[in-house]
Coordinates of C-alpha atoms and ligand atoms in Angstrom, one line a residue:
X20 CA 24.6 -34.4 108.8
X21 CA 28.6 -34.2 107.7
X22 CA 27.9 -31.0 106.4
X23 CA 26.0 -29.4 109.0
X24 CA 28.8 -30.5 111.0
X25 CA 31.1 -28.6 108.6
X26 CA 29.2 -25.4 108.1
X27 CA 29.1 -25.1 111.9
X28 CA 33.0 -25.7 112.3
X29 CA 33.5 -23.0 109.5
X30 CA 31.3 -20.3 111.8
X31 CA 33.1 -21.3 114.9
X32 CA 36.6 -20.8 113.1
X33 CA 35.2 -17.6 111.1
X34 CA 33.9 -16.1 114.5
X35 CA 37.4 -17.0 116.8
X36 CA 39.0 -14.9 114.2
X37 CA 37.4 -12.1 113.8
X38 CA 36.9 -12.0 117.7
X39 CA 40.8 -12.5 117.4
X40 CA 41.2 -9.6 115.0
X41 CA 38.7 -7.5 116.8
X42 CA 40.6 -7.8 120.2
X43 CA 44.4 -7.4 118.7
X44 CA 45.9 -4.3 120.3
X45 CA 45.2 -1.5 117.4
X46 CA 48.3 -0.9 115.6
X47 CA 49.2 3.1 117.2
X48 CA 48.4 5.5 114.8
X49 CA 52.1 6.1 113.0
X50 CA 52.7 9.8 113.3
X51 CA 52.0 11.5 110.1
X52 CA 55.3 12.3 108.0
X53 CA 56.3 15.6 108.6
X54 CA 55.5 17.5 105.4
X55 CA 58.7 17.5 103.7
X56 CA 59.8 21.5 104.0
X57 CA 59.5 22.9 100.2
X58 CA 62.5 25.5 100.1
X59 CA 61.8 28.5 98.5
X60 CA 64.8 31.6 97.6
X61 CA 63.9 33.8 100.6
X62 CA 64.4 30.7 103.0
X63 CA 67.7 30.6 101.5
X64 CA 71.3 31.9 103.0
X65 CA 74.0 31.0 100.7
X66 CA 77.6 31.8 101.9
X67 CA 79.6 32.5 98.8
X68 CA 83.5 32.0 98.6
X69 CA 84.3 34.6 95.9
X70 CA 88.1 34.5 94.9
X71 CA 89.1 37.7 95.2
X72 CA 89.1 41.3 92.9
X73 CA 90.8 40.7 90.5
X74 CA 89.9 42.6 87.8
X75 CA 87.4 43.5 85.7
X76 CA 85.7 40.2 85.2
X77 CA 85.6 39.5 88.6
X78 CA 83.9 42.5 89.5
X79 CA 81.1 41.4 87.4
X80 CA 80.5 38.2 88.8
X81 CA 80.8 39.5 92.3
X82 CA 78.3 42.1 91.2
X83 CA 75.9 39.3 89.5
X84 CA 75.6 37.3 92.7
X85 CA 74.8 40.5 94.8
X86 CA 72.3 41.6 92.4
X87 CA 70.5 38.2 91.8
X88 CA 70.5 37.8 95.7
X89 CA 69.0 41.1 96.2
X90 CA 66.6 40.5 93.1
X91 CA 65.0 37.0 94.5
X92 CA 65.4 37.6 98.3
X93 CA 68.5 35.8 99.2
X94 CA 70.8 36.0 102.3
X95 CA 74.1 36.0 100.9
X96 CA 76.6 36.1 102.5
X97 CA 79.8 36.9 100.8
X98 CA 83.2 36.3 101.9
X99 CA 85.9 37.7 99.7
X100 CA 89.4 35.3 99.8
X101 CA 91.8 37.9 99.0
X102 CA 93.1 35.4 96.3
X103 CA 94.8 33.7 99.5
X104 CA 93.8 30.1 99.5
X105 CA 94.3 29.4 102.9
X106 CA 91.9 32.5 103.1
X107 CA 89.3 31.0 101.3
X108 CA 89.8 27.3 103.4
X109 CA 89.2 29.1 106.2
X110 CA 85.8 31.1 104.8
X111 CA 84.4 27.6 104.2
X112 CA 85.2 26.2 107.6
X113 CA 83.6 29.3 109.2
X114 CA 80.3 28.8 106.6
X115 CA 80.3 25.2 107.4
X116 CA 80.1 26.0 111.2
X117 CA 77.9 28.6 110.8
X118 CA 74.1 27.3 111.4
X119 CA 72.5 29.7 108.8
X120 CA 74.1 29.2 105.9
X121 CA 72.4 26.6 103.7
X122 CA 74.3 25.9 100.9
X123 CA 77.8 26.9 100.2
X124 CA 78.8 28.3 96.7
X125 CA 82.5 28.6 96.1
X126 CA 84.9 30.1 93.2
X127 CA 87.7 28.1 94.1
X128 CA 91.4 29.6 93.7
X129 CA 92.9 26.3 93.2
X130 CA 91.9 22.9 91.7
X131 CA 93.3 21.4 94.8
X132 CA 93.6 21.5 98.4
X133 CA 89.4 20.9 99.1
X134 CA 89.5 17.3 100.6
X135 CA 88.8 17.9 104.5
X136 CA 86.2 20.9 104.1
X137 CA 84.6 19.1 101.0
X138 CA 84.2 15.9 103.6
X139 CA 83.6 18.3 106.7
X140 CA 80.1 19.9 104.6
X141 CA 78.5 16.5 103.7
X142 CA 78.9 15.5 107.2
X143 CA 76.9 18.3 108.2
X144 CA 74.8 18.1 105.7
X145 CA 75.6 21.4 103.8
X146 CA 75.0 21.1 99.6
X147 CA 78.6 22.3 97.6
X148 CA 78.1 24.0 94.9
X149 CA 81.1 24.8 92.2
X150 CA 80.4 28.3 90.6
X151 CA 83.3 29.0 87.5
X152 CA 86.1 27.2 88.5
X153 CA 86.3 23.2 88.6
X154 CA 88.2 21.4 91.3
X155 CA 90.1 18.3 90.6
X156 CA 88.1 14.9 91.5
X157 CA 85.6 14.9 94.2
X158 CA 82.7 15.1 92.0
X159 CA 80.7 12.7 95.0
X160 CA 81.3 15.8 97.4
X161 CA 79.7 18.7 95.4
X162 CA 76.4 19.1 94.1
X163 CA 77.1 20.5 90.6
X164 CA 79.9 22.6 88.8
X165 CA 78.2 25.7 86.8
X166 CA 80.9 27.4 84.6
X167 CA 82.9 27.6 81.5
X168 CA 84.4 25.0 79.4
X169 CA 88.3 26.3 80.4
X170 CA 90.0 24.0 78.3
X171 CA 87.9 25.1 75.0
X172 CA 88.4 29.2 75.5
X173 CA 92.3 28.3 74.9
X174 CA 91.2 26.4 71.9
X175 CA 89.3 29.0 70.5
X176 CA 92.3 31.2 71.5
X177 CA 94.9 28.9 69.6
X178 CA 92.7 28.6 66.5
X179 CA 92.7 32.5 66.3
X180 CA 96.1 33.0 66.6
X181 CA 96.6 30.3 64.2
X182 CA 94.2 32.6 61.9
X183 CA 96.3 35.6 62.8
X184 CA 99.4 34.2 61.7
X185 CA 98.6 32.3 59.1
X186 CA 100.8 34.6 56.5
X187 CA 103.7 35.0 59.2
X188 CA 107.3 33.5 58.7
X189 CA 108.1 32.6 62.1
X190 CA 105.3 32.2 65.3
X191 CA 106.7 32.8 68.4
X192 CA 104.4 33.5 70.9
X193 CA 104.5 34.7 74.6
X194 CA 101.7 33.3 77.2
X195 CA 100.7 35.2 80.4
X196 CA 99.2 32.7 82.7
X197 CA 96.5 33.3 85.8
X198 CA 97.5 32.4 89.1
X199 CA 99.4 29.2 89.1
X200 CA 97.2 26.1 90.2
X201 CA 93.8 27.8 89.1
X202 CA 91.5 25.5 86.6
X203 CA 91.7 28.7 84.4
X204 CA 95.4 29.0 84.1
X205 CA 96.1 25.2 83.7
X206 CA 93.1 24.9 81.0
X207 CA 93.5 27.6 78.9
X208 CA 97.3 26.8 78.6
X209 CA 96.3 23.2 77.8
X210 CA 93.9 24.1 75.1
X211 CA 95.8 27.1 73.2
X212 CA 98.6 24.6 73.0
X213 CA 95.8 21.7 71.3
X214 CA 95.1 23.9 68.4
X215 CA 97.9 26.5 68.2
X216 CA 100.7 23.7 67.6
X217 CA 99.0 22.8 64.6
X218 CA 99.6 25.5 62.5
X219 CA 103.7 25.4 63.9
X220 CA 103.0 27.8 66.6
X221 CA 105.9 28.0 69.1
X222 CA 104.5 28.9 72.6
X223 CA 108.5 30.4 73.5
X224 CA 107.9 32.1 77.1
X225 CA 105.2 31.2 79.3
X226 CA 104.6 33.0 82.8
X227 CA 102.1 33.5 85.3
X228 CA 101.2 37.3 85.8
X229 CA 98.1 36.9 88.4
X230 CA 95.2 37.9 86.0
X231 CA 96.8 41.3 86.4
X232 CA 97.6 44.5 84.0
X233 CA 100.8 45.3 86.6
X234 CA 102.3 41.9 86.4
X235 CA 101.3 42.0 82.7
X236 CA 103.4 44.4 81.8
X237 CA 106.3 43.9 83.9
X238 CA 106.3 40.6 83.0
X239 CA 106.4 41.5 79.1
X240 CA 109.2 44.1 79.6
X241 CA 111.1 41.5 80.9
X242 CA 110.9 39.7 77.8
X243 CA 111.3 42.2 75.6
X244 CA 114.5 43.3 77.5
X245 CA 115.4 39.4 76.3
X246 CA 114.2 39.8 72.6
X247 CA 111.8 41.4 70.8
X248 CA 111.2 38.1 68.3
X249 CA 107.5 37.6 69.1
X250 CA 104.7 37.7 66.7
X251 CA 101.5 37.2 69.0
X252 CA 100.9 37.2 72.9
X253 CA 97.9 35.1 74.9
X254 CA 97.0 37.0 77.8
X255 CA 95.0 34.4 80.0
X256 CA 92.8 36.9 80.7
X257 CA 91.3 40.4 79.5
X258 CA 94.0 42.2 82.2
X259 CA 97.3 40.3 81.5
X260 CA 96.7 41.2 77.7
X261 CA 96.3 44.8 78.8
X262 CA 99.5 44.9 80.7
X263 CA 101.5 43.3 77.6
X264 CA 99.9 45.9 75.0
X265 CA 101.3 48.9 77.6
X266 CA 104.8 47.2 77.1
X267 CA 104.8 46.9 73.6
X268 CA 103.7 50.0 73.0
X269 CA 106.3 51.4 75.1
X270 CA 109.0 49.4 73.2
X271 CA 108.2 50.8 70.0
X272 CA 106.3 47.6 68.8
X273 CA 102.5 48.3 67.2
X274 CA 99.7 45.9 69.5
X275 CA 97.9 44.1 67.4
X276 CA 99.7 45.0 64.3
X277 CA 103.4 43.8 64.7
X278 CA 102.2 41.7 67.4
X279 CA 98.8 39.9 67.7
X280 CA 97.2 39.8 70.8
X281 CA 94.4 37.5 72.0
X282 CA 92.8 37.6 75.7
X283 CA 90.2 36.2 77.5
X284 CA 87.1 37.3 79.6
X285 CA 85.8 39.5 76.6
X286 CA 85.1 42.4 78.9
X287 CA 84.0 45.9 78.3
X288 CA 87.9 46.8 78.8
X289 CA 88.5 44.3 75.9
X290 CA 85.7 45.5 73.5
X291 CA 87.6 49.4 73.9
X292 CA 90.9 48.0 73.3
X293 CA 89.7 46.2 69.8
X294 CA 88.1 49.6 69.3
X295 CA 90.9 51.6 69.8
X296 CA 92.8 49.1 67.6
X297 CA 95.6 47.6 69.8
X298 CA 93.9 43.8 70.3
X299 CA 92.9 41.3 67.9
X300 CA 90.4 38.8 69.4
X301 CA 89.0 37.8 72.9
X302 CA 87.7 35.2 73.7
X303 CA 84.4 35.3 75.9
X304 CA 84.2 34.0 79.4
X305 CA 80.6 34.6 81.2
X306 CA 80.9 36.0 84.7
X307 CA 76.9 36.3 84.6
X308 CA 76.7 33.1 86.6
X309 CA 74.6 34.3 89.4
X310 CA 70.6 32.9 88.2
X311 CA 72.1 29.4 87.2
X312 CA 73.7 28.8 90.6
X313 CA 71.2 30.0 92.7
X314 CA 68.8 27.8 90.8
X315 CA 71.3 24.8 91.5
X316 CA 71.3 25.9 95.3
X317 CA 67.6 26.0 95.5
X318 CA 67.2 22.6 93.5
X319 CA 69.6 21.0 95.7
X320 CA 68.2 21.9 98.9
X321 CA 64.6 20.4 97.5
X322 CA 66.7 17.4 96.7
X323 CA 66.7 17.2 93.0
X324 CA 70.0 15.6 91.3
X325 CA 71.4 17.5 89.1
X326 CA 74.1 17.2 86.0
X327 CA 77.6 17.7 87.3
X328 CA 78.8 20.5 85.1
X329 CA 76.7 22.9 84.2
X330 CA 78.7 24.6 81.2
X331 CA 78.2 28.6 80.3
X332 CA 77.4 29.5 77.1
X333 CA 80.2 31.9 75.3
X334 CA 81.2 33.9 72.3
X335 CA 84.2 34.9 70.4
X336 CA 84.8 38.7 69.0
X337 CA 86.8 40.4 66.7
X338 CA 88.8 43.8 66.7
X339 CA 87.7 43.2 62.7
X340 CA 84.2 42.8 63.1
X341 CA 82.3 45.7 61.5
X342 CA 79.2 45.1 64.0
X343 CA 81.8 45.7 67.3
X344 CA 80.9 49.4 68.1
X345 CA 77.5 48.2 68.3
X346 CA 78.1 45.4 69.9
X347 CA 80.1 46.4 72.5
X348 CA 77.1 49.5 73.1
X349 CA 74.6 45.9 74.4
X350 CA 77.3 44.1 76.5
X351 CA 76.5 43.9 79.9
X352 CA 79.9 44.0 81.4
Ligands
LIG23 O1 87.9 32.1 86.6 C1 87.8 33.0 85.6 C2 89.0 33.9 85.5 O2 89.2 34.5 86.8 C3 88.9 35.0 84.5 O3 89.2 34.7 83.2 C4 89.9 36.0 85.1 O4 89.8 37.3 84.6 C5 89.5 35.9 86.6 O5 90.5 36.2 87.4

């Protein structure tokens, strides 16, 4: 009889709640999840904050991001800074503001001075990306850095001259710089100086000549009004060391012969200067950034995480080399 009673009270509770169940208000239907929007090139516009023209690297990385945009179906649009920094603030104010552009790509002139636009473009939600030039700190405010490894071109550019004077007596040598506060300037200087000293290299006049061949050579005319005891120059860049070579030349000294002379950029200007015998060594810096970055943009807007420096990969040729006529016939810039 107990069990009966049991079995019964079991169906009465099982029944109550299913009736229970059955009657609770259905949950509404939650609306689906928007399909999360799968960004492809051609739904990209990235506003690009190029530096400036400076010369003949420049020219080629300017030329690589119009290309690559043009090749893959990206709306760039590029703003050229004049190498003014308050210039190139303003360009990525106006691209912040500006409701097409998707991600921002900047070369900046200075490792400084970013803090209220970096803060301004994650409020609205706009990816940073660095392209050849680092900034100091504010790694949490950019997506990614893609360029060269500053500090180990002046390395490589210390080593060499270290090479190149090896049999000399005294090593006095004169540094043009790039424009003061740039990653480039300060990192080059920083590295040449790492290696260079260790062979008893003296770095005896140091000066910032603008990555340019005019301020190059005024710069070294200057000097050589002063003295003439130098035994090797470091041009910053492919232009500076141009500049310098025009002075020398001009003040009776033989490039790359009484003087050695090292640059950096390794463009097609360089490779005809070690051809026509007047510079010893430069030092490669890739302006073909263009494919990595856009990669990084489109990778960013589809929310991947990505590796905060991206590093190019680079070379080192010499005037020496018995390859460089064919070399320099399968450079791209
Ligand atoms: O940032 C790279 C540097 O900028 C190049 O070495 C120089 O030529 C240019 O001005």
């Amino acid at each position: 009889m107990k069990v009966t009673r049991i079995v019964i009270s079991l169906v009465f509770v099982l029944a109550f709640i299913i009736a229970a169940v059955g009657c609770a208000p259905a949950k509404p239907a939650q609306p689906a999840e928007p399909a999360k929007k799968v960004w492809t090139y051609k739904d990209m516009t990235v506003g690009f904050l190029q530096t400036g023209s400076e010369g003949g690297w420049r020219a080629a990385n300017s030329a690589s991001f119009k290309e690559t945009a043009t090749q893959l179906g990206i709306n760039l649009k590029f703003y050229d800074s004049q190498n003014d920094l308050a210039k190139q603030v303003a360009g990525f104010q106006q691209f912040i503001q500006d409701p097409e552009v998707d991600v921002i790509v900047m070369s900046p002139l200075e490792v400084t001075g970013w803090d209220q636009v970096l803060k301004d473009a994650k409020a609205a939600g706009k990816p940073v990306i660095l392209s050849d030039r680092r900034i100091d700190g504010f790694e949490d405010y950019y997506v990614t850095f893609i360029g060269a490894d500053f500090v180990e071109e002046g390395r490589k550019s210390g080593t060499e001259m270290c090479n190149l004077l090896k049999d000399s007596a005294s090593k006095n040598v004169w540094e043009l710089v790039g424009n003061v506060g740039a990653a480039p300037a300060i990192d080059r200087g920083k590295g040449f100086r790492e290696t260079a000293e260790k062979c008893g290299i003296k770095v005896t006049k140091s000066q910032t000549a603008n990555w340019s061949i005019k301020e190059g050579k005024e710069v070294t005319e200057a000097w050589l009004k002063e003295t003439k005891d130098v035994q090797g120059v470091f041009g910053q860049n492919d232009e500076m060391a141009f500049g310098a070579i025009e002075a020398l030349k001009e003040a009776g000294l033989v490039p790359a012969v009484d003087v050695k002379i090292i640059s950096v950029d390794a463009t097609a200007g360089a490779f005809q200067a070690m051809l026509d015998g007047t510079l010893n060594v430069t030092v490669e810096c890739n302006p073909l950034l263009a494919p990595q970055v856009y990669e990084a943009a489109l990778a960013a807007l589809n929310g991947e995480t990505l590796p905060k420096w991206i590093p190019s990969q680079e070379s080192v040729f010499f005037m020496v080399d018995p390859k460089l006529k064919e070399i320099a016939a399968g450079r791209k810039y």
